[in-house]
Coordinates of C-alpha atoms and ligand atoms in Angstrom, one line a residue:
M10 CA -18.9 -13.2 32.8
N11 CA -22.6 -12.3 33.0
F12 CA -23.8 -11.3 29.5
F13 CA -25.5 -8.1 30.8
I14 CA -22.2 -6.9 32.4
E15 CA -20.3 -7.8 29.1
C16 CA -22.8 -5.6 27.2
I17 CA -22.2 -2.7 29.6
L18 CA -18.4 -3.1 29.4
L19 CA -18.7 -3.1 25.6
T20 CA -20.7 0.1 25.6
F21 CA -18.1 1.8 27.8
N22 CA -15.3 0.5 25.6
L23 CA -16.9 1.6 22.4
T24 CA -17.7 5.1 23.8
S25 CA -14.0 5.5 24.9
I26 CA -12.8 4.3 21.4
F27 CA -15.1 6.8 19.7
M28 CA -13.9 9.6 22.1
M29 CA -10.3 8.7 21.5
S30 CA -10.8 8.7 17.7
L31 CA -12.4 12.1 17.9
L32 CA -9.5 13.5 20.1
R33 CA -7.0 12.2 17.5
W34 CA -8.7 14.4 14.9
I35 CA -8.3 17.4 17.1
I36 CA -5.1 16.8 19.0
P37 CA -2.1 15.9 16.8
T38 CA -0.9 12.4 17.7
K39 CA 2.8 12.0 18.5
H40 CA 4.9 10.2 15.8
K41 CA 6.7 7.1 16.9
S42 CA 10.4 6.7 16.5
V43 CA 11.7 4.5 13.7
K44 CA 15.4 5.1 14.5
D45 CA 17.5 2.0 14.0
E46 CA 14.4 0.0 12.8
V47 CA 15.2 -2.2 9.8
C48 CA 12.8 -1.2 7.1
L49 CA 12.4 -3.1 3.8
V50 CA 10.6 -1.4 1.0
T51 CA 9.6 -3.3 -2.2
G52 CA 9.5 -1.3 -5.4
A53 CA 11.9 1.3 -3.9
G54 CA 13.4 2.2 -7.3
S55 CA 10.9 5.0 -8.1
G56 CA 7.7 6.8 -7.2
I57 CA 6.0 6.2 -3.9
G58 CA 8.5 3.5 -2.8
R59 CA 11.5 5.7 -3.3
L60 CA 10.0 8.6 -1.3
L61 CA 8.8 6.3 1.5
A62 CA 12.3 4.8 1.8
F63 CA 13.8 8.3 1.9
E64 CA 11.4 9.4 4.7
F65 CA 12.3 6.3 6.8
A66 CA 16.0 7.0 6.2
K67 CA 15.6 10.7 7.3
R68 CA 14.2 9.4 10.6
G69 CA 17.2 7.1 11.2
A70 CA 15.9 3.7 10.0
V71 CA 18.2 1.2 8.2
L72 CA 16.9 0.6 4.7
I73 CA 16.7 -2.5 2.5
L74 CA 15.5 -1.6 -1.0
W75 CA 14.1 -4.3 -3.3
D76 CA 13.3 -3.6 -7.0
I77 CA 13.9 -5.1 -10.4
D78 CA 15.0 -1.7 -11.7
N79 CA 18.7 -1.7 -10.7
I80 CA 19.3 1.8 -11.9
G81 CA 16.3 3.3 -10.0
N82 CA 17.1 1.3 -6.9
R83 CA 20.8 2.5 -7.0
E84 CA 19.5 6.1 -7.3
T85 CA 17.3 5.7 -4.2
A86 CA 20.3 4.2 -2.3
D87 CA 22.5 7.1 -3.4
M88 CA 19.8 9.6 -2.1
I89 CA 19.8 7.8 1.2
E90 CA 23.6 7.6 1.4
K91 CA 23.9 11.3 0.7
I92 CA 22.0 12.1 3.9
G93 CA 24.1 9.7 5.9
G94 CA 21.6 6.8 5.9
K95 CA 22.5 3.1 6.1
V96 CA 21.1 1.3 3.1
F97 CA 21.3 -2.1 1.4
F98 CA 19.8 -2.6 -2.0
E99 CA 19.0 -5.8 -4.0
N100 CA 17.5 -6.8 -7.3
C101 CA 14.5 -8.8 -6.1
D102 CA 11.7 -9.8 -8.4
V103 CA 8.7 -10.0 -6.0
S104 CA 6.7 -12.0 -8.5
D105 CA 9.0 -14.9 -7.7
R106 CA 8.3 -16.6 -4.4
E107 CA 11.6 -18.5 -4.2
E108 CA 13.5 -15.3 -4.9
I109 CA 11.7 -13.5 -2.1
Y110 CA 12.6 -16.2 0.4
K111 CA 16.2 -16.3 -0.8
M112 CA 16.6 -12.5 -0.7
A113 CA 14.8 -12.3 2.7
Q114 CA 17.5 -14.7 4.1
K115 CA 20.2 -12.4 2.7
A116 CA 18.6 -9.3 4.0
R117 CA 18.4 -10.8 7.5
M118 CA 22.1 -11.8 7.4
E119 CA 23.2 -8.3 6.2
A120 CA 20.9 -5.9 8.0
G121 CA 19.3 -8.0 10.8
D122 CA 15.6 -8.7 11.4
V123 CA 13.3 -6.6 9.3
T124 CA 11.0 -4.8 11.7
I125 CA 9.1 -2.6 9.2
L126 CA 8.0 -4.2 5.9
V127 CA 6.5 -1.9 3.2
N128 CA 4.8 -3.9 0.4
N129 CA 4.8 -1.2 -2.2
A130 CA 5.9 -2.7 -5.6
G131 CA 3.1 -2.6 -8.1
I132 CA 2.3 -2.8 -11.8
V133 CA -0.6 -1.9 -14.1
Y134 CA -0.9 -2.7 -17.8
G135 CA -3.9 -0.4 -18.4
K136 CA -5.6 -2.7 -20.8
D137 CA -9.3 -3.8 -21.1
F138 CA -10.1 -7.3 -20.0
M139 CA -10.4 -8.7 -23.5
E140 CA -7.1 -7.2 -24.5
I141 CA -4.8 -8.2 -21.7
T142 CA -2.9 -11.5 -22.0
D143 CA -3.1 -14.4 -19.5
E144 CA 0.6 -13.8 -18.6
E145 CA 0.0 -10.1 -17.9
I146 CA -3.0 -11.0 -15.6
E147 CA -0.8 -13.5 -13.7
K148 CA 2.1 -11.1 -13.4
T149 CA -0.2 -8.4 -12.0
I150 CA -1.6 -10.7 -9.3
K151 CA 1.8 -12.0 -8.4
V152 CA 3.4 -8.6 -8.0
N153 CA 0.5 -6.7 -6.5
S154 CA -1.0 -9.3 -4.2
L155 CA 0.8 -12.7 -3.9
A156 CA 4.1 -11.0 -3.2
H157 CA 2.6 -9.7 0.0
F158 CA 1.9 -13.2 1.3
W159 CA 5.5 -14.3 0.7
T160 CA 7.2 -11.2 2.1
V161 CA 5.0 -11.4 5.2
R162 CA 5.6 -15.1 5.6
A163 CA 9.4 -14.4 5.4
F164 CA 9.5 -11.6 8.0
L165 CA 6.4 -12.0 10.3
P166 CA 7.7 -14.9 12.4
R167 CA 10.5 -12.8 14.0
M168 CA 8.1 -9.9 14.4
L169 CA 5.8 -12.2 16.3
E170 CA 8.6 -13.7 18.4
N171 CA 9.6 -10.2 19.5
N172 CA 6.0 -8.8 19.4
H173 CA 7.5 -5.9 17.5
G174 CA 7.0 -4.8 13.9
H175 CA 4.9 -3.0 11.3
I176 CA 3.6 -4.3 8.1
V177 CA 2.5 -1.7 5.6
T178 CA 0.4 -2.5 2.5
V179 CA 0.4 0.0 -0.3
A180 CA -2.8 -0.9 -2.0
S181 CA -5.0 1.8 -3.7
V182 CA -8.3 3.5 -3.7
L183 CA -8.9 1.0 -6.5
G184 CA -8.8 -1.7 -3.9
L185 CA -12.0 -0.2 -2.5
I186 CA -13.8 1.4 -5.5
P187 CA -13.3 -0.2 -9.0
L188 CA -12.6 1.5 -12.3
P189 CA -12.9 -0.1 -15.8
G190 CA -9.9 -0.7 -18.0
M191 CA -7.8 -2.8 -15.6
T192 CA -9.8 -5.6 -14.1
E193 CA -6.7 -7.5 -13.1
Y194 CA -5.3 -4.5 -11.3
I195 CA -8.6 -3.9 -9.4
A196 CA -8.7 -7.6 -8.5
S197 CA -5.1 -7.5 -7.3
K198 CA -5.7 -4.4 -5.1
F199 CA -8.9 -5.7 -3.6
A200 CA -6.9 -8.9 -2.8
S201 CA -4.2 -6.8 -1.1
V202 CA -6.8 -4.9 0.9
G203 CA -8.4 -8.2 2.0
F204 CA -5.0 -9.7 2.8
N205 CA -4.3 -6.7 5.1
H206 CA -7.6 -6.9 6.9
G207 CA -7.4 -10.7 7.4
L208 CA -3.8 -10.4 8.7
E209 CA -4.7 -7.6 11.0
L210 CA -7.5 -9.6 12.6
E211 CA -5.2 -12.6 13.1
L212 CA -2.6 -10.5 14.9
R213 CA -5.4 -9.2 17.2
K214 CA -6.6 -12.7 17.7
Y215 CA -3.2 -13.8 18.9
Q216 CA -2.9 -10.6 20.9
K217 CA 0.3 -9.5 19.2
D218 CA -0.4 -5.9 19.7
G219 CA 3.2 -5.0 19.2
V220 CA 2.9 -5.9 15.5
K221 CA 1.1 -3.1 13.7
T222 CA -0.4 -3.0 10.3
T223 CA -1.2 0.0 8.1
L224 CA -3.2 -0.2 4.9
A225 CA -2.6 2.8 2.5
C226 CA -5.2 3.4 -0.3
P227 CA -4.0 6.4 -2.3
H228 CA -5.9 7.9 -5.2
H229 CA -4.2 8.6 -8.5
T230 CA -0.7 10.0 -7.8
N231 CA 1.5 11.7 -10.3
T232 CA 4.3 9.2 -10.4
G233 CA 3.8 8.2 -14.1
M234 CA 2.3 4.8 -13.3
F235 CA -1.1 6.1 -14.5
S236 CA -0.1 8.7 -17.0
G237 CA -2.8 10.3 -19.1
I238 CA -5.8 9.2 -17.2
T239 CA -8.6 11.9 -17.2
Y240 CA -11.6 12.8 -15.2
R241 CA -14.7 14.8 -16.3
F242 CA -14.3 17.2 -13.3
P243 CA -10.5 17.4 -12.9
S244 CA -10.7 20.3 -10.5
L245 CA -12.8 18.3 -8.1
L246 CA -10.4 15.3 -8.1
K247 CA -6.9 16.4 -8.8
P248 CA -4.1 13.7 -8.9
L249 CA -2.0 13.7 -5.8
E250 CA 1.6 14.9 -5.9
P251 CA 3.9 12.0 -4.7
F252 CA 5.1 14.0 -1.7
E253 CA 1.6 14.6 -0.4
C254 CA 0.7 10.9 -0.8
V255 CA 3.8 9.9 1.0
E256 CA 3.3 12.4 3.7
S257 CA -0.1 11.0 4.5
I258 CA 1.2 7.4 4.4
M259 CA 4.1 8.2 6.7
H260 CA 1.8 10.0 9.1
A261 CA -0.5 6.9 9.2
I262 CA 2.5 4.6 9.8
L263 CA 4.1 6.8 12.5
T264 CA 0.8 7.1 14.4
N265 CA 0.1 3.4 14.0
R266 CA -3.1 4.0 12.1
S267 CA -4.6 0.8 10.6
M268 CA -5.9 2.4 7.4
V269 CA -5.5 5.6 5.4
V270 CA -7.4 6.6 2.3
I271 CA -5.8 9.5 0.5
P272 CA -7.2 12.1 0.0
R273 CA -9.8 12.1 2.8
S274 CA -12.6 12.9 0.4
M275 CA -12.3 9.4 -1.0
Y276 CA -13.6 8.0 2.3
F277 CA -16.9 9.7 1.4
S278 CA -17.0 8.1 -2.1
Y279 CA -16.0 4.7 -0.6
N280 CA -18.7 5.0 2.1
M281 CA -21.4 6.0 -0.4
S282 CA -20.5 3.0 -2.6
T283 CA -21.2 0.7 0.3
W284 CA -24.8 1.7 1.1
M285 CA -26.2 3.2 -2.1
P286 CA -28.2 1.1 -4.5
H287 CA -25.7 -0.3 -7.0
A288 CA -27.6 1.3 -9.9
A289 CA -27.1 4.7 -8.3
T290 CA -23.3 4.1 -7.9
L291 CA -23.2 3.2 -11.6
A292 CA -25.2 6.3 -12.6
I293 CA -22.7 8.5 -10.6
S294 CA -19.7 6.7 -12.2
K295 CA -21.2 7.4 -15.6
F296 CA -21.9 11.1 -14.8
T297 CA -18.4 11.7 -13.4
G298 CA -16.8 10.1 -16.5
I299 CA -14.8 7.6 -14.5
L300 CA -16.1 4.8 -16.8
K301 CA -13.9 6.4 -19.5
S302 CA -10.9 7.6 -17.4
M303 CA -8.6 4.9 -18.6
E304 CA -9.3 5.5 -22.3
S305 CA -6.6 8.2 -22.4
F306 CA -4.1 6.2 -20.4
I307 CA -0.5 6.6 -21.8
P308 CA 1.9 3.7 -21.1
T309 CA 5.1 5.3 -19.8
R310 CA 6.8 2.4 -17.9
D311 CA 8.9 0.0 -20.0
Y312 CA 6.7 -3.0 -19.2
Q313 CA 3.6 -0.9 -20.1
K314 CA 5.1 0.1 -23.4
K315 CA 6.1 -3.4 -24.2
A316 CA 2.6 -4.7 -23.4
A317 CA 1.1 -2.0 -25.6
K318 CA 3.6 -2.9 -28.3
I319 CA 4.9 0.7 -28.4
E320 CA 8.4 -0.5 -28.4
Ligands
NAD401 N1 0.7 6.1 -8.9 C1 -0.6 6.0 -8.6 O1 -1.5 6.7 -9.1 C2 -1.0 5.0 -7.5 C3 -2.2 5.1 -6.9 C4 -2.6 4.2 -5.9 C5 -1.8 3.2 -5.5 N2 -0.6 3.1 -6.2 C6 0.3 2.0 -5.8 O2 1.5 2.5 -5.2 C7 2.6 1.6 -5.4 C8 3.7 2.3 -6.0 O3 3.3 2.9 -7.2 P1 4.1 4.1 -8.0 O4 3.1 5.0 -8.5 O5 5.2 4.5 -7.2 O6 4.6 3.2 -9.3 P2 6.1 3.2 -9.9 O7 5.9 2.5 -11.2 O8 6.7 4.5 -9.9 O9 6.9 2.2 -8.9 C9 6.7 0.9 -8.8 C10 8.0 0.2 -8.5 O10 7.8 -1.2 -8.4 C11 8.9 -1.8 -9.1 N3 8.5 -3.2 -9.5 C12 7.6 -3.5 -10.5 N4 7.6 -4.9 -10.6 C13 8.4 -5.4 -9.7 C14 8.8 -6.7 -9.3 N5 8.3 -7.7 -10.0 N6 9.6 -6.8 -8.3 C15 10.1 -5.8 -7.6 N7 9.8 -4.5 -7.9 C16 9.0 -4.3 -8.9 C17 9.1 -0.9 -10.3 O11 10.4 -1.2 -10.9 C18 9.0 0.4 -9.7 O12 10.2 0.9 -9.2 C19 2.0 0.5 -6.4 O13 1.7 -0.6 -5.6 C20 0.8 1.1 -6.9 O14 -0.2 0.2 -7.3 C21 -0.1 4.0 -7.1

């Protein structure tokens, strides 16, 4: 095609995309149905994963719950069964590639092809770089980033064959804007953000537009994972309640949005960090006290307490 005509078509296309995006802000977009979809949630035994699983079950999806916390996972399954949902739950350590492949096989045999995959399991030790051990660094990267590669490799082929599916990456605002006191967590979340972006573009390259991706980047959420962390201006940046975080993630999934940053105000911080001089970003970080946020971190999860030698 003539280059000049291509440029005109691109201009029309871009204009209509911008108009549609604007309209989606004004007119509420209809939620898609997830009834009878087979939805696998990793880290479903507590916090955000548990609530996401419950939301999918409320809408009629069949749930597969993976976690290493058997008690928590059982509780989530009970919640789902109580509302009449169909649920399978398994102990699956997502830091172990072979276990993922084995459990994926089992999930397929029991529940059928997974059509919605929610990579949510995550850990944070909350230690400075010079304090964290090599093993803790490796574990964080395995759970928070590498696991996404293995789960997607296990379930994407069938999604591609059917040109139908949805891959959800629960990353973090810390996968866009860093914070000190957890370099391995930041690196793991930047990796999961990068993984999502790369995967999304490959799906578009192969024109598999029936397979959707959603990247969720929540700010600090009151699940207990980041207990005790403080901000200089807490009224400006309150932690999210788990239900509001999950509501926004669900809305993004059900409207096939490719990315959601929660709360919206964090888009502003993220955008500023991309164009401002780096020294200015550092000065703002210092002023807002985020350089010291993690100093008051309280380990509450068993693995965090063990790493901090609290028990
Ligand atoms: N809580 C926050 O402030 C916050 C903010 C942004 C992003 N996130 C992300 O959201 C996700 C969920 O966090 P949350 O706040 O619900 O934390 P959480 O600690 O309540 O839940 C994490 C779940 O993952 C499970 N898990 C840990 N290691 C696992 C493994 N190896 N295999 C399988 N399951 C494993 C845990 O047992 C737990 O049930 C994480 O990826 C986290 O990084 C959390």
